[in-house]
Coordinates of C-alpha atoms in Angstrom, one line a residue:
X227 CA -9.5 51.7 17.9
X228 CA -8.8 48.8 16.1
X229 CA -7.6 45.2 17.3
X230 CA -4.4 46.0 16.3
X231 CA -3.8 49.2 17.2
X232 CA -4.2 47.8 20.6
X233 CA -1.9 45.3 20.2
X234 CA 0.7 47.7 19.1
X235 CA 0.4 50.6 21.7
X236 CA -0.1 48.0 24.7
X237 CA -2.9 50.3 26.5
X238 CA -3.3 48.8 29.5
X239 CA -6.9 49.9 30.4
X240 CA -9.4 51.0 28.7
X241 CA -12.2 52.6 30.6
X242 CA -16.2 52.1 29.8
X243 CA -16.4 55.9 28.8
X244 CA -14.0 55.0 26.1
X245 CA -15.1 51.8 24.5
X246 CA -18.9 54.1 24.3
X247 CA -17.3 56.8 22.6
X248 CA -15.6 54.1 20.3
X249 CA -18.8 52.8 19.1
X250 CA -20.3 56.3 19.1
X251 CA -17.7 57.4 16.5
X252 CA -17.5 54.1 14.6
X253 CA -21.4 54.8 13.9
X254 CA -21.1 58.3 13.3
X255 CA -18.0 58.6 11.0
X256 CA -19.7 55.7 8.6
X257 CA -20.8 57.5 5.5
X258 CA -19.2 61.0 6.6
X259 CA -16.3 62.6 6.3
X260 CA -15.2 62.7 10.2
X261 CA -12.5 62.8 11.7
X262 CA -10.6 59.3 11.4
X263 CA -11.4 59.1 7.9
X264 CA -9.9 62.8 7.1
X265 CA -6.8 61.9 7.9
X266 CA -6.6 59.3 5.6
X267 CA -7.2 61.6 2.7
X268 CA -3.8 61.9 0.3
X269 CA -3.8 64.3 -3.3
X270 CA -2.5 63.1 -6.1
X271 CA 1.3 63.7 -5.2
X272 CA 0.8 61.9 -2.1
X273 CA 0.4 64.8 0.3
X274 CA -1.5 63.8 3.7
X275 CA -4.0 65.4 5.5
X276 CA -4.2 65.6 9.5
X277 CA -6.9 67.1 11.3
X278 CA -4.9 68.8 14.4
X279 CA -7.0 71.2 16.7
X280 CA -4.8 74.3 18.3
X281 CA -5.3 77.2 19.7
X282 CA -3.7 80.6 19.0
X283 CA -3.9 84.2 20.0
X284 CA -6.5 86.6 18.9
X285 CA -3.7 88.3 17.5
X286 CA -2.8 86.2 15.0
X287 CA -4.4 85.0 11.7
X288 CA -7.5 82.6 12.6
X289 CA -6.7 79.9 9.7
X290 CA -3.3 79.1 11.2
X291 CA -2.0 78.0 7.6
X292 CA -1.7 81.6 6.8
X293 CA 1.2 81.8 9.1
X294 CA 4.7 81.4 6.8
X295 CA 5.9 78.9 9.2
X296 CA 3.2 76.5 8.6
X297 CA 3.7 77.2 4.6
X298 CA 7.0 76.7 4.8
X299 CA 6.4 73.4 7.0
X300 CA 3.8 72.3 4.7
X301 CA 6.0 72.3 1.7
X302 CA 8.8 70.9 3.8
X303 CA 6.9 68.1 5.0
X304 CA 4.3 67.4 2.3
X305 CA 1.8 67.5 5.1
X306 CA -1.1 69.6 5.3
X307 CA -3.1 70.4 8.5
X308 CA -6.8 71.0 8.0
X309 CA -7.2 73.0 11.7
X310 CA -9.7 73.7 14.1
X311 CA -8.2 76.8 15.6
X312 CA -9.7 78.6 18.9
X313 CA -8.5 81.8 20.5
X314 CA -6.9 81.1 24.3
X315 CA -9.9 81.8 26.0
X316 CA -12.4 79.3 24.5
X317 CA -10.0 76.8 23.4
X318 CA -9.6 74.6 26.7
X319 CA -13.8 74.6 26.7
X320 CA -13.5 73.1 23.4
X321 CA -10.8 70.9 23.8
X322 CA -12.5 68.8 26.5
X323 CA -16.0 69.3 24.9
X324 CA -14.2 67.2 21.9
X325 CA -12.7 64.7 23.6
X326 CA -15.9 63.9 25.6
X327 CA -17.8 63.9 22.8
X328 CA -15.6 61.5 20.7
X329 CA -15.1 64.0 17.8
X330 CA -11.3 63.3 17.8
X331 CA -9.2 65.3 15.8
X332 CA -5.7 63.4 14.8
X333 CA -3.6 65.4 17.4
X334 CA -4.1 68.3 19.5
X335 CA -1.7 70.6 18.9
X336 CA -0.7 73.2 21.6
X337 CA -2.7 71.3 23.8
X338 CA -1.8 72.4 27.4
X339 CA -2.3 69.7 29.4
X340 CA -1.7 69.2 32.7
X341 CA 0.0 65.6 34.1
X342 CA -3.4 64.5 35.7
X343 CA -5.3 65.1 32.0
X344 CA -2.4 63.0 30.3
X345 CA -2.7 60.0 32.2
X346 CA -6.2 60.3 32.7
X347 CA -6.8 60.3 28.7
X348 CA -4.1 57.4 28.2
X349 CA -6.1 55.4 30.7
X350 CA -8.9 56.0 28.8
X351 CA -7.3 55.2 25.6
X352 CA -8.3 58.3 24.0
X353 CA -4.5 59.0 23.4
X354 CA -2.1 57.1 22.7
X355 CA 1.6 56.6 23.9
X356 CA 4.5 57.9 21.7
X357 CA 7.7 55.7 22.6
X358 CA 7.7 53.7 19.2
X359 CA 6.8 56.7 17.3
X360 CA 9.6 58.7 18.8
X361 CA 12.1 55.9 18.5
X362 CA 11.2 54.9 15.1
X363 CA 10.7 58.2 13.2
X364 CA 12.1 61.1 15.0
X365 CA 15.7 61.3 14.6
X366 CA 15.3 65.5 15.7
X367 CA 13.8 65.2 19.0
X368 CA 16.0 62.0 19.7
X369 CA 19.1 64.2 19.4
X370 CA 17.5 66.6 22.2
X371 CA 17.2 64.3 24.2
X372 CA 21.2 62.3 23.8
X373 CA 21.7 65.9 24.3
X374 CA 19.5 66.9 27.2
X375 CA 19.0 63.2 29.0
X376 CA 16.9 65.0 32.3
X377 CA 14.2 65.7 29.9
X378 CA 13.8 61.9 28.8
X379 CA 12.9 61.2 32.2
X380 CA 10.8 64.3 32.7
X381 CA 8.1 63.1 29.9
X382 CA 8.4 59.7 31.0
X383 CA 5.6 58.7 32.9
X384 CA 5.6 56.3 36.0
X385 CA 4.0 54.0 33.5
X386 CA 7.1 54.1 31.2
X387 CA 5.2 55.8 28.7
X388 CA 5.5 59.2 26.6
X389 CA 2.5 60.3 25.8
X390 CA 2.7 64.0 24.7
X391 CA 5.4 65.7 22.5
X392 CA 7.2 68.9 25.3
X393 CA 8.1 72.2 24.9
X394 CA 11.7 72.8 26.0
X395 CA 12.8 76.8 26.3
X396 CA 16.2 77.0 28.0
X397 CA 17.8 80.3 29.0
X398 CA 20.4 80.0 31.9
X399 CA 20.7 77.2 34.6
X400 CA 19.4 77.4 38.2
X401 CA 18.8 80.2 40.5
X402 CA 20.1 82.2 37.4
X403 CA 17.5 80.7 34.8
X404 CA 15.0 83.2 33.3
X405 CA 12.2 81.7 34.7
X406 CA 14.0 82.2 38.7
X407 CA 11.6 84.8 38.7
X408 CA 8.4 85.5 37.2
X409 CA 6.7 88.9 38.6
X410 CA 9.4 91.3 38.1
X411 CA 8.9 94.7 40.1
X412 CA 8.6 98.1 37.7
X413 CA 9.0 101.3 39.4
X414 CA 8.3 104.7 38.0
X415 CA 12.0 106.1 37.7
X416 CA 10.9 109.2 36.4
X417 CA 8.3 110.0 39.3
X418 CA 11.0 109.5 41.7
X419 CA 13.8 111.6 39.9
X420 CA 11.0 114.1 40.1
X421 CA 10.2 114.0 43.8
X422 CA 13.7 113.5 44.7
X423 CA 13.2 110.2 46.1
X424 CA 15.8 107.2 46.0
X425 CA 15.2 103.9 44.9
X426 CA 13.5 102.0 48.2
X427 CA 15.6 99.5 50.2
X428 CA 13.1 98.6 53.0
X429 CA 9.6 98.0 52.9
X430 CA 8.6 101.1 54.9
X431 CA 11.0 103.1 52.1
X432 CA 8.3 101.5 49.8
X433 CA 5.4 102.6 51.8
X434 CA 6.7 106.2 51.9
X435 CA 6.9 106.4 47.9
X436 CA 4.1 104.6 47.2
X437 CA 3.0 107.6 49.8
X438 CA 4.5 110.0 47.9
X439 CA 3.4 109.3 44.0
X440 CA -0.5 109.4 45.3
X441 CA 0.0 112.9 47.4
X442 CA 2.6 115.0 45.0
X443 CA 1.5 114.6 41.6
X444 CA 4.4 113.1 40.2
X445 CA 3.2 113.1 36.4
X446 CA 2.5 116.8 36.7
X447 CA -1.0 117.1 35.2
X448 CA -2.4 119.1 38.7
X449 CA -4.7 115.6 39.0
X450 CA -4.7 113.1 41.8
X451 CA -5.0 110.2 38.8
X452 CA -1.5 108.3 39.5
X453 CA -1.5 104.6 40.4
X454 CA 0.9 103.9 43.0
X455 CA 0.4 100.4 42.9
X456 CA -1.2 97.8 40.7
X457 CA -1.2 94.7 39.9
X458 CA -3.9 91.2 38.7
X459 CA -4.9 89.7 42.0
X460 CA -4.1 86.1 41.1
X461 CA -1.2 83.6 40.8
X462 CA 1.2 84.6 38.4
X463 CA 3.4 87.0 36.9
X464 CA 1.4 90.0 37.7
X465 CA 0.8 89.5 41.5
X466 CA 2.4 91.7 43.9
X467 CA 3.5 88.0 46.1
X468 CA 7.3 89.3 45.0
X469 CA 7.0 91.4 48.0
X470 CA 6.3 88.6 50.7
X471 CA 9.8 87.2 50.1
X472 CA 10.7 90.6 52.5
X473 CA 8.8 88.6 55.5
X474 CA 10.5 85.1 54.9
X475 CA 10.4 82.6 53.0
X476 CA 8.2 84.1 50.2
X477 CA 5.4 82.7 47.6
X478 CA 5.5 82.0 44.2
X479 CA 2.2 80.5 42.2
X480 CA 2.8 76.7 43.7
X481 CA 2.5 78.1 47.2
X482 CA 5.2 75.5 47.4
X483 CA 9.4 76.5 48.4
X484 CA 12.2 74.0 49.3
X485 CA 14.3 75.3 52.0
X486 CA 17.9 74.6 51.9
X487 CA 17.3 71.4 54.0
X488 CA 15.4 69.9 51.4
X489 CA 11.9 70.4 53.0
X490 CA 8.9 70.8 51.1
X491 CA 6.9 73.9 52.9
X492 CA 3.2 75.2 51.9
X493 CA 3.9 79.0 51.9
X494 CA 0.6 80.5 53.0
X495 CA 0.9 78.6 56.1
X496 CA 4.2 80.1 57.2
X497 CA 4.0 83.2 59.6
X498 CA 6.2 85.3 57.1
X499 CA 3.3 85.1 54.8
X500 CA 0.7 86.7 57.1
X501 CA 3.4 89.2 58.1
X502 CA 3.3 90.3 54.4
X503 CA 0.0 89.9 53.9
X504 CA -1.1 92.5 56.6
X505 CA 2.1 94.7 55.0
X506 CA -0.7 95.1 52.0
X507 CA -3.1 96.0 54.4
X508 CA -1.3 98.4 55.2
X509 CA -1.1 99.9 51.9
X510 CA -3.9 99.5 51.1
X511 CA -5.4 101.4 54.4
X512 CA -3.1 104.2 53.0
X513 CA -5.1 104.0 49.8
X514 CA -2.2 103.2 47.8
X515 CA -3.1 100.1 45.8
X516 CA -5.0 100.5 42.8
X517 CA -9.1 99.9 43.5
X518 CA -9.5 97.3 40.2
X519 CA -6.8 95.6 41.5
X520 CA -8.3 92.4 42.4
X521 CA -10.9 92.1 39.9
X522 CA -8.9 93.4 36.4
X523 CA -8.1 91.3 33.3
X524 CA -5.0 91.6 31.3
X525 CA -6.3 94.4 28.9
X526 CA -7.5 96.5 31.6
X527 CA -4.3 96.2 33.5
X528 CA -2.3 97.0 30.0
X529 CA -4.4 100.4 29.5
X530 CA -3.7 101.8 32.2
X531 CA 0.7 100.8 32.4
X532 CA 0.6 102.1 28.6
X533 CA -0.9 105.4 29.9
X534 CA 2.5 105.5 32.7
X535 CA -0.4 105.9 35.1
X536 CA 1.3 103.2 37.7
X537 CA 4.2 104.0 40.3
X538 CA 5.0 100.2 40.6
X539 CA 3.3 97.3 39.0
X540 CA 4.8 93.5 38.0
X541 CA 5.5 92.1 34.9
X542 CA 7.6 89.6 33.1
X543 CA 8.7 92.4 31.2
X544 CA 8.0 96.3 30.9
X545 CA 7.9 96.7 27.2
X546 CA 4.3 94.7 27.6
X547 CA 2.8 96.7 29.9
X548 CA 4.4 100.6 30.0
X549 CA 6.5 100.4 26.4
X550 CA 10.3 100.0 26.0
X551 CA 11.0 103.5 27.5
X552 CA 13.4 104.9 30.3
X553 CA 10.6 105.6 32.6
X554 CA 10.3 102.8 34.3
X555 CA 13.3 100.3 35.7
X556 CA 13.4 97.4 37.9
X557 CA 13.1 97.7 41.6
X558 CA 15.5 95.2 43.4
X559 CA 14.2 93.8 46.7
X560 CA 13.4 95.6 49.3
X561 CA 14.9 94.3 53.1
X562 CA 11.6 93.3 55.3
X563 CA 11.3 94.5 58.9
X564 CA 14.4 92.3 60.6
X565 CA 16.4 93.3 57.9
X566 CA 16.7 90.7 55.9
X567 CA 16.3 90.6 51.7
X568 CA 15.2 87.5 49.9
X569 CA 13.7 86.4 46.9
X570 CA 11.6 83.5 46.6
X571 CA 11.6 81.1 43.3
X572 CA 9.4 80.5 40.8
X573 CA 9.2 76.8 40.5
X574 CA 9.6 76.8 36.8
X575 CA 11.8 75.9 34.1
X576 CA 11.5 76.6 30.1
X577 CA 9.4 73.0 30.0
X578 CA 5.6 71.8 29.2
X579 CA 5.2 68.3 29.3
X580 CA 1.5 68.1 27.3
X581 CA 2.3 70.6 24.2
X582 CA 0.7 68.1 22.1
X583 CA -0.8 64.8 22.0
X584 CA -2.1 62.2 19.4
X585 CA -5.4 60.6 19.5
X586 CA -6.2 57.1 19.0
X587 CA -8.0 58.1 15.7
X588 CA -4.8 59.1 13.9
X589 CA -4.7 56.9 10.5
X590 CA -1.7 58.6 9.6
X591 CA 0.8 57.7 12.4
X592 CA 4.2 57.9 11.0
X593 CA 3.5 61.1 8.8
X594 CA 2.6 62.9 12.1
X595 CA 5.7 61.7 13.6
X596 CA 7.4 62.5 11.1
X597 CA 6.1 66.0 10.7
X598 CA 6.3 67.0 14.2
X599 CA 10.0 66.0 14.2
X600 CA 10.2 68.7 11.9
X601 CA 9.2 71.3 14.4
X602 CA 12.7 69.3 16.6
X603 CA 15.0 70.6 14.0
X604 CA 17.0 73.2 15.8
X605 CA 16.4 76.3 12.8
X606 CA 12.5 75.1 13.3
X607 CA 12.2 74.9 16.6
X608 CA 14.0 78.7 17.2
X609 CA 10.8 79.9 14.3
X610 CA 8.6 78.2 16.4
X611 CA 8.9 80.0 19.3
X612 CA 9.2 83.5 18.3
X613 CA 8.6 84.0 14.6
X614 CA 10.3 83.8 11.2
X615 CA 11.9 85.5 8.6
X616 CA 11.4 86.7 5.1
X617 CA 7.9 88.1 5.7
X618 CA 7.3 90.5 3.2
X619 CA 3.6 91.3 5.0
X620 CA 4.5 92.3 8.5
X621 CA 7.1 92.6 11.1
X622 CA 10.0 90.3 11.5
X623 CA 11.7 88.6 14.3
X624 CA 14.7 87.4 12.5
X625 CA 16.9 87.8 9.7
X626 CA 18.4 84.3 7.9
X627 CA 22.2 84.3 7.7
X628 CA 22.6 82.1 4.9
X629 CA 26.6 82.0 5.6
X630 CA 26.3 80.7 9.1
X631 CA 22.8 78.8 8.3
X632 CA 21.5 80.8 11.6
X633 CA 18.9 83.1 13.0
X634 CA 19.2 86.5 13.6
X635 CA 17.2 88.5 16.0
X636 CA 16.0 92.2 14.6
X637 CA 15.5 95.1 16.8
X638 CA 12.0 95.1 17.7
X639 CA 11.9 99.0 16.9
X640 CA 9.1 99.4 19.9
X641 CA 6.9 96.5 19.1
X642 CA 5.7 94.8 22.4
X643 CA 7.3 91.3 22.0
X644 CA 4.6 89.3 23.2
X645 CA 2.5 90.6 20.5
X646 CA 5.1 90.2 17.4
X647 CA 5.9 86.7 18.6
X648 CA 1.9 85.7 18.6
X649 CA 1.6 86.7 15.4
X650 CA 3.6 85.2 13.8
X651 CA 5.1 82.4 16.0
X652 CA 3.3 78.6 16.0
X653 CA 4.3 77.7 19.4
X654 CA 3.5 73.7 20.0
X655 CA 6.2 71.5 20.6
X656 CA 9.8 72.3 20.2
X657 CA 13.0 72.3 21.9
X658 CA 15.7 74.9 22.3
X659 CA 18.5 74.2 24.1
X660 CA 21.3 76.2 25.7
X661 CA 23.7 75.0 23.3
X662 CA 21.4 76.4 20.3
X663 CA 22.5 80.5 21.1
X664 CA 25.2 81.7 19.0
X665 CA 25.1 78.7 16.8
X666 CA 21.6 78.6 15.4
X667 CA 20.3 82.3 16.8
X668 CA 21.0 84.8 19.0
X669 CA 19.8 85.9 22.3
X670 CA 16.4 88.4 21.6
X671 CA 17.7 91.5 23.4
X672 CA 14.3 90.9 25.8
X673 CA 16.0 88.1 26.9
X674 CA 19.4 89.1 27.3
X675 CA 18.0 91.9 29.7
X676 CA 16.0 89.5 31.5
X677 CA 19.2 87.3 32.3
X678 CA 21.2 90.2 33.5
X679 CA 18.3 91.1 35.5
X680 CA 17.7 87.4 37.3
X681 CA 21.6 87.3 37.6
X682 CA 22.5 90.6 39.0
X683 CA 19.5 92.0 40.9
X684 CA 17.5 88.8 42.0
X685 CA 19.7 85.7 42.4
X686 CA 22.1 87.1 44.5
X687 CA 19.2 87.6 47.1
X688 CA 17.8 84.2 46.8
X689 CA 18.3 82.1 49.9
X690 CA 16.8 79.0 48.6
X691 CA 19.6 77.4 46.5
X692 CA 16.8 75.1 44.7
X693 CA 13.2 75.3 43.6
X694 CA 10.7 72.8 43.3
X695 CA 10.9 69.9 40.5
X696 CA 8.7 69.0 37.7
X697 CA 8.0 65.7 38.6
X698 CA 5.5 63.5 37.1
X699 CA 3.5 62.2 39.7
X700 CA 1.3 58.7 39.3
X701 CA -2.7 59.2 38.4
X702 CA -3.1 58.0 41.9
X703 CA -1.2 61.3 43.1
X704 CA -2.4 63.4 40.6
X705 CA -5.8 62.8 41.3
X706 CA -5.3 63.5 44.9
X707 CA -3.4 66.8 44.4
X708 CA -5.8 68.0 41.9
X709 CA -9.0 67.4 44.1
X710 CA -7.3 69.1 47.1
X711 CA -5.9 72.2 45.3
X712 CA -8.8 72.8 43.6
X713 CA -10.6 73.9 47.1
X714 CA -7.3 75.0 48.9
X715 CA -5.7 76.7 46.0
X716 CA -9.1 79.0 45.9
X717 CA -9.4 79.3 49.3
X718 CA -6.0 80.4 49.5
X719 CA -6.7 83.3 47.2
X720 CA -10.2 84.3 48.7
X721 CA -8.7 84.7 52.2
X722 CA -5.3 86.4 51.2
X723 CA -7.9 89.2 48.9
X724 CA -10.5 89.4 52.6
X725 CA -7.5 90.4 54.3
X726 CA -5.9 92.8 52.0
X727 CA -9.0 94.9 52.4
X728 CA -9.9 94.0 56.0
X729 CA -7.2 93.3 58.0
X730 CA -8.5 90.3 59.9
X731 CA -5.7 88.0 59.3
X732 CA -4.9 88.1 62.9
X733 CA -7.9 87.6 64.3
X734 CA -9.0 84.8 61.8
X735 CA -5.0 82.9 61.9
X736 CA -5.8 80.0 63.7
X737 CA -8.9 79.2 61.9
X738 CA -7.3 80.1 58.6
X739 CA -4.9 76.9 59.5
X740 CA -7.2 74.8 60.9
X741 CA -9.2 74.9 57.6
X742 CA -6.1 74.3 55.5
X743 CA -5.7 71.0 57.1
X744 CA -9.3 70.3 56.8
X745 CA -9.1 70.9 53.2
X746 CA -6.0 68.6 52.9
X747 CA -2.6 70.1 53.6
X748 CA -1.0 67.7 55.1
X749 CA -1.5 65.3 52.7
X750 CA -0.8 67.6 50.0
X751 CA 2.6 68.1 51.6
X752 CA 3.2 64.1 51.7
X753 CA 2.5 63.8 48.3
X754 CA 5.5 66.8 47.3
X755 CA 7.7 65.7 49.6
X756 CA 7.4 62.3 48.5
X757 CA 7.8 63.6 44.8
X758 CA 10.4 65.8 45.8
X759 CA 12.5 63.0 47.5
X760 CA 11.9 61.0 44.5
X761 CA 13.2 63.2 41.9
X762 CA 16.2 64.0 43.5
X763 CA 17.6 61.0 44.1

């Protein structure tokens, strides 16, 4: 990084690590063409070159210029992108092994990171802040946020800094927002118009079908091959922790709800939690939940949902697990033992603060700005997310209405959406806003079902009127939370699979606790009340 670079950017510290890699790179990119020097590279009509590492889906094409949105960008912005492009499952791996290494791209596009990696790479100057870039040449994502003001303070940093480029996905507000909920219970419709059963309202209603679609052959092929239930034994939004709203206060992948008095409670700590917990036990002593349950990936769990082999599983939608078919339909929440129905929040909202970031070997500055602005513009942003038009090679997710200048969503005619849209989409930063349906697209029909679901079957259940906000903690927090969650978070999730299968979570209760606060609850809980407090001032 040079002396005035420095200046300019106003990096407060600069670690030891950082300066070595400095030195490192300055003696390896002399006489090659790394990295730094790349980016300076301009043809003849003045096009520049960036070197961005991304990472995509295995789906799509693995030279991410072959996507039309990046032509079209390219010839829009008279940038081109010379990318290092990983599937999802190596790319983190590589990510870090290049920033440790010093082999800095110009920008790390798609970069998912989390708050604690942001501010750990800005104090290490490996990354640079964006204010002045934002300010100076990004007239798109500075009408986003005159528009949307929360989310100016949202990638603001308790430094006063921006340092990574968001991703904003609105659809609804509050309890009735699309992410309210993320594992969405699928029931097998046709099994139970078959036995004659009704759709369960109680928990022991749900044990007696589950009961009933192992013992009566519901799919008819005279084999005892049905799934009653399935689902990916981790946080997310195929675990089966929709149920454990039933016993109280619920769960949701942050182990973390806000009660209606503004309190800040750990979930797995809560007695309505081992109530539920030992409700699985209970299926699963019936032999009712599915025996790869807590050690399937993705692709084995999709097999078996296209196959209609499951009597109740949880997705984010059913189209990408048992097809867009009648057979399977939401199952509203079941009332626990007391009587009571509830559904517990997903702390989430359509929002990534570290999409993308830009290294402190850029060259190139204001073109990047400039070109990721581009991917701000309201038409671009929409393409972004799901996928373009005018492909004359493949599957569309839009038509272009060149009266209204807008996006049109096609039928997707059977196609999973998850795989059209990674494809074809780029992903990255961008910024859709409520405000953007019916002017610059429609509402994918996905969607719109989603909403009606979140709105009619789950938020009226919800007793928590709020859920947990993004806030952006200091380093100082972050590096607390992330060394306690990292031990509690998996002990969490070992405990909660031991007692599925075993049942001991009586016996072993008071221990259980006692080794929560050993491994740092109570602090944990300062530090999000504290942020809790904060941001809703």
């Amino acid at each position: 990084m040079t002396t005035n670079t420095k200046k300019r950017y106003a990096l407060k510290t600069v670690s030891a690590s950082f300066l070595a890699t400095a030195i490192l790179l300055t003696a390896c990119s002399s006489g090659s063409n790394g990295g730094a020097a790349a980016s300076e590279q301009q043809d003849p009509n003045g096009k520049v070159t960036l070197n961005m590492m991304t990472q995509s889906s295995p789906l799509a094409p693995a030279d991410p210029n072959e996507k039309l949105i990046n032509k079209r960008l390219e010839e829009a912005t008279n940038v081109h992108i010379n990318w290092k492009n990983f599937t999802k499952d190596v790319f983190v791996e590589k990510r870090n092994l290049a920033m440790a290494s010093g082999d800095l791209p110009d920008a790390i596009f798609d970069a998912g990171y989390s708050d604690y990696e942001l501010l750990k790479l800005a104090k290490d100057g490996a990354i640079i802040p964006l204010n002045d870039l934002i300010e100076q040449h990004m007239p798109n994502f500075k009408k986003v946020l005159e528009e949307a003001p929360e989310y100016k303070s949202m990638i603001t940093a308790p430094d006063g800094n921006i340092y990574a480029f968001p991703w904003i996905e609105e659809l609804g507000s509050g309890k009735e927002r699309i992410q309210a909920v993320d594992a969405v219970p699928w029931i097998n419709v046709e099994w139970l118009k078959k036995l004659g059963l009704d759709m369960p309202k109680t928990t022991e209603e749900l044990k007696q079908v589950l009961i009933a679609f192992k013992t009566q052959d519901p799919n008819g092929n005279g084999q005892a091959d049905e799934i009653p239930l399935s689902f990916i034994n981790k946080p997310g939004a195929e675990d089966l922790a929709f149920l454990f709203a039933a016993f109280g206060l619920g769960e949701n992948p942050d182990h973390a709800v806000v009660t209606n008095e503004g309190k800040v409670v750990f979930t797995p700590a809560e007695e309505g939690y081992k109530e539920a917990v030992k409700y699985i036990n209970e299926l699963y002593k019936e032999g009712l939940i599915d025996v790869e349950a807590y050690t399937q990936d993705w692709s084995t769990y999709l097999a078996k949902g296209k196959d209609q082999k499951y009597g109740l599983y949880f997705s984010w939608d059913k189209s990408n697990i048992s097809g867009a078919n009648d057979s399977y339909d939401v199952m509203p929440p079941v009332a626990g033992p007391d009587g009571e129905t509830n559904v517990a929040q997903t702390n989430a909202l359509g929002f990534h603060r570290g999409r993308m970031v830009v290294t402190s070997a850029n060259k190139n500055l204001e073109a990047t700005a400039k070109w990721v602005d581009k991917l701000y513009e309201p038409i671009q942003s929409v393409q972004d997310n799901w996928g373009t038009y005018g492909d004359e090679t493949q599957q569309n997710i839009f038509e272009y209405d060149e009266a209204t200048k807008s996006l049109k969503h096609l039928p997707l005619n059977g196609t999973a959406p998850v795989e059209l849209r990674e494809k074809t989409s780029v992903g990255g930063p961008l910024a859709i806003l409520d405000s953007y349906y019916g002017k610059y697209t429609t509402l994918p029909d996905d969607a719109k079902e989603r909403l009606r679901i979140v709105k009619e079957v789950m938020a009226p259940h919800m007793k928590a009127e709020q859920s947990m906000p993004n806030v952006f903690h200091s380093l100082e927090e972050l590096d607390r939370l992330t060394t306690i969650e990292t031990d509690l978070f998996a002990y969490v999730l070992r405990m909660r699979t031991e007692w599925y299968q075993n049942g001991k979570i009586d016996a072993e209760w008071d221990s259980y606790l006692k080794e929560l606060d050993r491994l740092g609850l109570q602090e944990w809980l300062e530090i999000k009340q504290s942020g809790y407090d904060r941001a809703s001032k």
